[in-house]
């Protein structure tokens, strides 16, 4: 099917929200995603849904016309799933409703909110739900893939705090799902990504998170410092979650010019608990080496989100994986590969997991990597199409050099790596169960612009053909 199947006047008549097409002056700014990699994709129409009925009508229209359907909230998909070339983008960003019950510690949030909007509102009550580490990320995408952020060791994944959801499935029906209502579908959306429908509302559990000890700590990037940091993070109380970026130092105004472009360990740290305990917990990290910059201090939890980058839209290739251990030998491998590249920016991001996340049974949700210890994300920026191929080759070699026994991957950080990449995100029993649920709720694979799990019938047909 092509865009010729789509009647724009009929679409505009069918929805309350705005329909944006290539002739509109704001088409380009609206169609662009966070990454500039996908700027060549041109949707036939972008629908800014005004309410749930708009969502139902657009899903039904896409099913009836056969047009490709992309769902967008924050637009951060590393695989380009937030847009389409010739199809329809269903943009949820007008769905901003948020109701917080501070007594019951429950929040009801519409699917168009960002993590920053939700977190800032909840902080007015001294409460929080853990999302990621970037304010502009949409709560929909990060929740459906699992949700690894600054509270993961203390309060688990985002999905571990999801109580219920309202989801429009491929048949255009709005369904309320929780542990008692359509529990298989509720299981699937907790880690299975956007394969099963459009979630228009989430109900989350909130936790008391008021003053934290957190911020940035920048240290020299030596094998001893990197391995020592990971060891301390692993041994630390669960109130502390960390993100350690081994990277080329950006031209931050407080850094001397001779450090720009040199390798550093830039750590983002958040201790959500007693302030005095937090200050004691972060002190050993400062002693790993003389800090280049030390911005660890008591503050508000929303301040952990860095300032937005404005119009900055990078070109980058990425890989994600889990590591079992990180000693000085692994740290040296990271340094060697980063130093061997001349990319304008390259980074290895390391997140120590465990804690509350690891205490949930691996089959309780579609996110099954509960025992994984360290998540590593590799990225290399590039400067145009001619530069991409060699950056891809570098990052593939880097990922191969780092690969350990844990062969899994976090679905939210996967780039466009095909079915083989998606299978790394789901062990076989999880994959099979997800495929069966997909076959029940989306047998024609309408929701395929995601890290796709084909419906079981489709899997069986392809296996027979092979």
Short mmCIF file of C-alpha atoms in Angstrom, two decimals, residues 158-465:
data_model
loop_
_atom_site.label_atom_id
_atom_site.label_comp_id
_atom_site.label_asym_id
_atom_site.label_seq_id
_atom_site.Cartn_x
_atom_site.Cartn_y
_atom_site.Cartn_z
CA UNK A 158 9.86 1.26 35.48
CA UNK A 159 7.72 -1.78 34.66
CA UNK A 160 8.16 -3.07 38.22
CA UNK A 161 6.17 -0.01 39.26
CA UNK A 162 3.49 -0.28 36.57
CA UNK A 163 0.14 -1.16 38.13
CA UNK A 164 -2.16 -0.98 35.10
CA UNK A 165 -2.43 0.42 31.58
CA UNK A 166 -4.99 1.37 28.94
CA UNK A 167 -3.99 0.19 25.48
CA UNK A 168 -5.51 0.46 22.00
CA UNK A 169 -4.90 -2.84 20.24
CA UNK A 170 -4.82 -3.57 16.50
CA UNK A 171 -8.58 -4.09 16.36
CA UNK A 172 -9.10 -0.49 17.52
CA UNK A 173 -10.39 -1.53 20.95
CA UNK A 174 -9.36 0.24 24.15
CA UNK A 175 -8.44 -2.34 26.78
CA UNK A 176 -7.74 -1.95 30.49
CA UNK A 177 -4.99 -4.38 31.50
CA UNK A 178 -3.50 -5.31 34.86
CA UNK A 179 -2.69 -8.51 36.77
CA UNK A 180 -6.39 -9.46 36.81
CA UNK A 181 -7.63 -8.10 33.47
CA UNK A 182 -6.04 -9.63 30.37
CA UNK A 183 -2.95 -10.56 32.39
CA UNK A 184 -1.07 -12.02 29.40
CA UNK A 185 -1.24 -8.69 27.59
CA UNK A 186 -0.20 -6.88 30.77
CA UNK A 187 2.76 -9.26 31.07
CA UNK A 188 3.73 -8.62 27.45
CA UNK A 189 3.75 -4.83 27.58
CA UNK A 190 6.13 -4.95 30.54
CA UNK A 191 9.24 -5.33 28.41
CA UNK A 192 7.82 -6.39 25.04
CA UNK A 193 8.01 -2.90 23.56
CA UNK A 194 5.40 -1.42 21.24
CA UNK A 195 4.45 -4.73 19.64
CA UNK A 196 1.00 -5.01 21.19
CA UNK A 197 -0.71 -1.67 20.77
CA UNK A 198 -0.71 2.01 21.68
CA UNK A 199 -0.71 2.65 25.43
CA UNK A 200 -2.70 5.79 26.10
CA UNK A 201 -2.54 5.71 29.91
CA UNK A 202 -0.23 4.22 32.53
CA UNK A 203 -0.90 3.79 36.25
CA UNK A 204 2.34 3.84 38.25
CA UNK A 205 3.42 3.29 41.82
CA UNK A 206 5.26 6.28 43.37
CA UNK A 207 8.01 6.22 45.98
CA UNK A 208 9.16 8.84 48.48
CA UNK A 209 12.16 10.54 46.85
CA UNK A 210 12.86 14.01 48.12
CA UNK A 211 16.39 15.34 48.61
CA UNK A 212 19.05 13.16 47.00
CA UNK A 213 22.82 13.25 46.87
CA UNK A 214 23.79 13.24 43.25
CA UNK A 215 25.22 14.93 40.22
CA UNK A 216 28.35 14.55 38.13
CA UNK A 217 31.79 13.29 39.11
CA UNK A 218 34.55 13.40 36.49
CA UNK A 219 37.69 11.32 37.01
CA UNK A 220 40.71 10.38 34.92
CA UNK A 221 40.00 7.36 32.69
CA UNK A 222 42.58 4.79 33.75
CA UNK A 223 42.00 1.03 33.95
CA UNK A 224 42.25 1.18 37.73
CA UNK A 225 39.78 4.04 38.07
CA UNK A 226 37.23 2.47 35.71
CA UNK A 227 37.39 -0.97 37.32
CA UNK A 228 37.44 0.57 40.81
CA UNK A 229 34.37 2.67 40.04
CA UNK A 230 32.39 -0.36 38.86
CA UNK A 231 33.45 -2.37 41.93
CA UNK A 232 32.35 0.42 44.28
CA UNK A 233 29.04 0.84 42.44
CA UNK A 234 28.39 -2.89 42.73
CA UNK A 235 29.13 -2.89 46.47
CA UNK A 236 27.24 0.32 47.23
CA UNK A 237 23.86 0.42 49.01
CA UNK A 238 20.89 0.02 46.68
CA UNK A 239 19.97 3.67 47.19
CA UNK A 240 22.84 4.51 44.82
CA UNK A 241 22.53 4.10 41.06
CA UNK A 242 25.30 5.20 38.71
CA UNK A 243 25.99 5.77 35.03
CA UNK A 244 29.71 5.77 34.20
CA UNK A 245 30.60 7.18 30.78
CA UNK A 246 34.14 6.51 29.55
CA UNK A 247 34.32 9.11 26.83
CA UNK A 248 36.15 11.94 25.16
CA UNK A 249 35.78 15.04 27.31
CA UNK A 250 33.34 17.49 25.71
CA UNK A 251 34.23 21.20 25.62
CA UNK A 252 32.52 21.99 28.90
CA UNK A 253 33.20 25.57 30.07
CA UNK A 254 34.67 24.46 33.42
CA UNK A 255 37.23 22.11 31.80
CA UNK A 256 40.66 23.35 30.73
CA UNK A 257 41.09 23.34 26.97
CA UNK A 258 43.88 20.76 27.09
CA UNK A 259 41.36 18.18 28.41
CA UNK A 260 38.90 18.64 25.55
CA UNK A 261 38.82 15.44 23.51
CA UNK A 262 40.84 13.45 26.06
CA UNK A 263 39.42 10.32 27.68
CA UNK A 264 37.69 10.81 31.03
CA UNK A 265 35.25 8.93 33.21
CA UNK A 266 32.15 11.12 33.49
CA UNK A 267 29.86 9.60 36.10
CA UNK A 268 26.27 10.52 36.87
CA UNK A 269 25.33 9.39 40.38
CA UNK A 270 22.12 9.46 42.40
CA UNK A 271 21.70 8.36 46.01
CA UNK A 272 17.99 8.51 46.92
CA UNK A 273 17.83 8.27 50.69
CA UNK A 274 19.21 9.86 53.85
CA UNK A 275 21.49 12.77 52.92
CA UNK A 276 24.22 11.98 55.41
CA UNK A 277 24.25 8.34 54.27
CA UNK A 278 24.42 9.54 50.67
CA UNK A 279 27.43 11.76 51.37
CA UNK A 280 29.21 8.82 53.01
CA UNK A 281 28.33 6.52 50.11
CA UNK A 282 29.78 8.76 47.37
CA UNK A 283 32.99 9.62 49.27
CA UNK A 284 34.95 6.48 48.23
CA UNK A 285 34.34 7.31 44.56
CA UNK A 286 36.05 10.67 45.04
CA UNK A 287 39.09 8.87 46.41
CA UNK A 288 39.63 6.73 43.30
CA UNK A 289 41.67 9.61 41.87
CA UNK A 290 41.85 13.38 42.13
CA UNK A 291 38.54 14.49 40.59
CA UNK A 292 38.67 16.62 37.46
CA UNK A 293 35.22 17.92 38.39
CA UNK A 294 33.09 17.18 41.44
CA UNK A 295 29.46 18.29 41.38
CA UNK A 296 28.08 15.73 43.83
CA UNK A 297 25.85 17.46 46.35
CA UNK A 298 22.38 17.31 47.93
CA UNK A 299 19.64 18.41 45.56
CA UNK A 300 16.23 17.65 44.06
CA UNK A 301 15.71 14.43 42.13
CA UNK A 302 14.53 16.15 38.88
CA UNK A 303 17.86 17.99 38.77
CA UNK A 304 19.47 14.68 37.79
CA UNK A 305 18.15 15.21 34.29
CA UNK A 306 20.76 17.15 32.30
CA UNK A 307 19.75 20.33 30.43
CA UNK A 308 18.28 19.67 27.01
CA UNK A 309 20.60 20.09 24.04
CA UNK A 310 18.27 22.37 22.04
CA UNK A 311 18.65 21.88 18.29
CA UNK A 312 21.59 19.47 18.63
CA UNK A 313 20.69 16.29 16.73
CA UNK A 314 23.63 13.89 16.47
CA UNK A 315 24.46 11.20 13.95
CA UNK A 316 25.56 8.10 15.86
CA UNK A 317 25.93 4.33 15.62
CA UNK A 318 25.35 2.34 18.81
CA UNK A 319 25.50 -1.14 20.32
CA UNK A 320 24.17 -2.44 23.63
CA UNK A 321 25.10 -5.52 25.67
CA UNK A 322 25.40 -6.93 29.18
CA UNK A 323 28.72 -7.71 30.85
CA UNK A 324 29.35 -10.25 33.60
CA UNK A 325 32.45 -8.55 35.02
CA UNK A 326 34.60 -5.49 34.50
CA UNK A 327 38.16 -5.73 35.79
CA UNK A 328 41.25 -3.74 34.80
CA UNK A 329 41.72 -5.96 31.73
CA UNK A 330 38.24 -5.18 30.41
CA UNK A 331 38.77 -1.52 31.29
CA UNK A 332 42.00 -1.51 29.29
CA UNK A 333 40.14 -2.98 26.31
CA UNK A 334 37.64 -0.13 26.54
CA UNK A 335 40.42 2.47 26.68
CA UNK A 336 42.34 0.89 23.80
CA UNK A 337 39.33 0.90 21.49
CA UNK A 338 38.28 4.43 22.37
CA UNK A 339 41.82 5.73 21.85
CA UNK A 340 42.11 3.91 18.50
CA UNK A 341 39.18 5.89 17.08
CA UNK A 342 39.24 9.45 15.75
CA UNK A 343 35.45 9.87 15.85
CA UNK A 344 34.41 13.34 17.04
CA UNK A 345 32.73 11.70 20.05
CA UNK A 346 32.87 8.08 21.23
CA UNK A 347 31.70 6.64 24.51
CA UNK A 348 31.28 3.47 26.52
CA UNK A 349 28.47 3.80 29.04
CA UNK A 350 28.47 1.40 31.99
CA UNK A 351 25.53 0.86 34.36
CA UNK A 352 25.80 -1.45 37.35
CA UNK A 353 22.48 -3.24 37.85
CA UNK A 354 21.24 -5.60 40.57
CA UNK A 355 19.33 -4.62 43.69
CA UNK A 356 15.54 -4.44 43.44
CA UNK A 357 15.60 -5.13 39.71
CA UNK A 358 17.31 -8.49 40.31
CA UNK A 359 14.84 -9.65 42.96
CA UNK A 360 11.95 -9.92 40.47
CA UNK A 361 11.64 -13.42 38.91
CA UNK A 362 12.92 -13.52 35.33
CA UNK A 363 9.57 -14.78 34.01
CA UNK A 364 7.43 -12.22 35.89
CA UNK A 365 7.61 -9.73 33.01
CA UNK A 366 8.73 -9.74 29.40
CA UNK A 367 12.00 -8.13 30.53
CA UNK A 368 13.87 -11.28 31.48
CA UNK A 369 17.45 -10.10 32.12
CA UNK A 370 17.04 -9.84 35.86
CA UNK A 371 20.40 -11.43 36.71
CA UNK A 372 22.46 -9.31 34.31
CA UNK A 373 25.10 -7.41 36.25
CA UNK A 374 26.41 -4.57 34.08
CA UNK A 375 24.90 -2.93 31.02
CA UNK A 376 27.32 -1.51 28.46
CA UNK A 377 26.30 0.84 25.67
CA UNK A 378 28.77 1.77 22.95
CA UNK A 379 28.37 4.79 20.70
CA UNK A 380 30.34 6.54 17.99
CA UNK A 381 29.27 9.78 16.39
CA UNK A 382 29.90 10.24 12.69
CA UNK A 383 29.96 13.15 10.26
CA UNK A 384 27.84 12.05 7.32
CA UNK A 385 27.02 9.03 5.11
CA UNK A 386 30.61 8.64 3.89
CA UNK A 387 31.84 8.37 7.49
CA UNK A 388 29.23 5.94 8.76
CA UNK A 389 30.63 2.68 7.34
CA UNK A 390 33.96 2.90 9.14
CA UNK A 391 32.30 3.93 12.40
CA UNK A 392 30.01 0.88 12.09
CA UNK A 393 33.04 -1.36 11.50
CA UNK A 394 34.79 0.10 14.55
CA UNK A 395 31.80 -0.33 16.84
CA UNK A 396 31.20 -3.91 15.65
CA UNK A 397 34.81 -4.81 16.40
CA UNK A 398 34.59 -3.06 19.77
CA UNK A 399 31.41 -4.96 20.69
CA UNK A 400 33.02 -8.26 19.68
CA UNK A 401 36.05 -7.54 21.86
CA UNK A 402 33.85 -6.80 24.89
CA UNK A 403 31.35 -9.64 24.50
CA UNK A 404 31.19 -12.00 27.51
CA UNK A 405 28.98 -14.93 28.54
CA UNK A 406 25.83 -12.83 29.00
CA UNK A 407 24.54 -12.66 25.43
CA UNK A 408 21.44 -10.60 26.21
CA UNK A 409 20.56 -7.04 25.24
CA UNK A 410 18.28 -4.29 26.53
CA UNK A 411 15.57 -3.76 23.95
CA UNK A 412 15.27 0.00 24.52
CA UNK A 413 18.90 0.54 23.50
CA UNK A 414 18.93 -1.68 20.42
CA UNK A 415 19.58 0.01 17.11
CA UNK A 416 18.30 -1.46 13.82
CA UNK A 417 19.94 -4.89 14.14
CA UNK A 418 17.27 -7.12 12.59
CA UNK A 419 15.66 -10.18 14.10
CA UNK A 420 18.99 -11.48 15.41
CA UNK A 421 19.38 -8.34 17.52
CA UNK A 422 15.81 -8.50 18.79
CA UNK A 423 16.23 -12.17 19.77
CA UNK A 424 19.13 -11.14 22.04
CA UNK A 425 16.63 -9.07 24.04
CA UNK A 426 14.38 -12.07 24.74
CA UNK A 427 15.39 -15.57 25.90
CA UNK A 428 13.60 -18.32 23.95
CA UNK A 429 10.76 -18.99 26.45
CA UNK A 430 10.05 -15.24 26.65
CA UNK A 431 10.18 -14.89 22.85
CA UNK A 432 7.79 -17.78 22.30
CA UNK A 433 5.28 -16.45 24.81
CA UNK A 434 5.47 -12.96 23.32
CA UNK A 435 4.99 -14.33 19.80
CA UNK A 436 1.87 -16.20 20.91
CA UNK A 437 0.40 -13.09 22.57
CA UNK A 438 1.30 -11.06 19.49
CA UNK A 439 -0.58 -13.57 17.35
CA UNK A 440 -3.64 -13.14 19.54
CA UNK A 441 -3.72 -9.33 19.67
CA UNK A 442 -1.98 -8.30 16.43
CA UNK A 443 -2.12 -11.25 14.00
CA UNK A 444 -1.33 -9.10 10.93
CA UNK A 445 1.62 -7.35 12.61
CA UNK A 446 0.12 -3.88 12.27
CA UNK A 447 2.47 -2.72 15.03
CA UNK A 448 5.70 -3.68 13.29
CA UNK A 449 7.68 -0.44 13.54
CA UNK A 450 9.39 -1.48 16.76
CA UNK A 451 11.91 -4.12 17.81
CA UNK A 452 9.53 -6.50 16.19
CA UNK A 453 8.25 -9.83 17.48
CA UNK A 454 6.30 -11.39 14.59
CA UNK A 455 3.02 -13.11 15.51
CA UNK A 456 3.41 -16.82 16.06
CA UNK A 457 1.51 -17.74 12.87
CA UNK A 458 3.97 -15.60 10.88
CA UNK A 459 6.90 -17.26 12.64
CA UNK A 460 5.58 -20.72 11.77
CA UNK A 461 5.06 -19.76 8.12
CA UNK A 462 8.58 -18.41 7.75
CA UNK A 463 10.07 -21.46 9.46
CA UNK A 464 8.19 -23.79 7.09
CA UNK A 465 9.29 -21.79 4.06
#
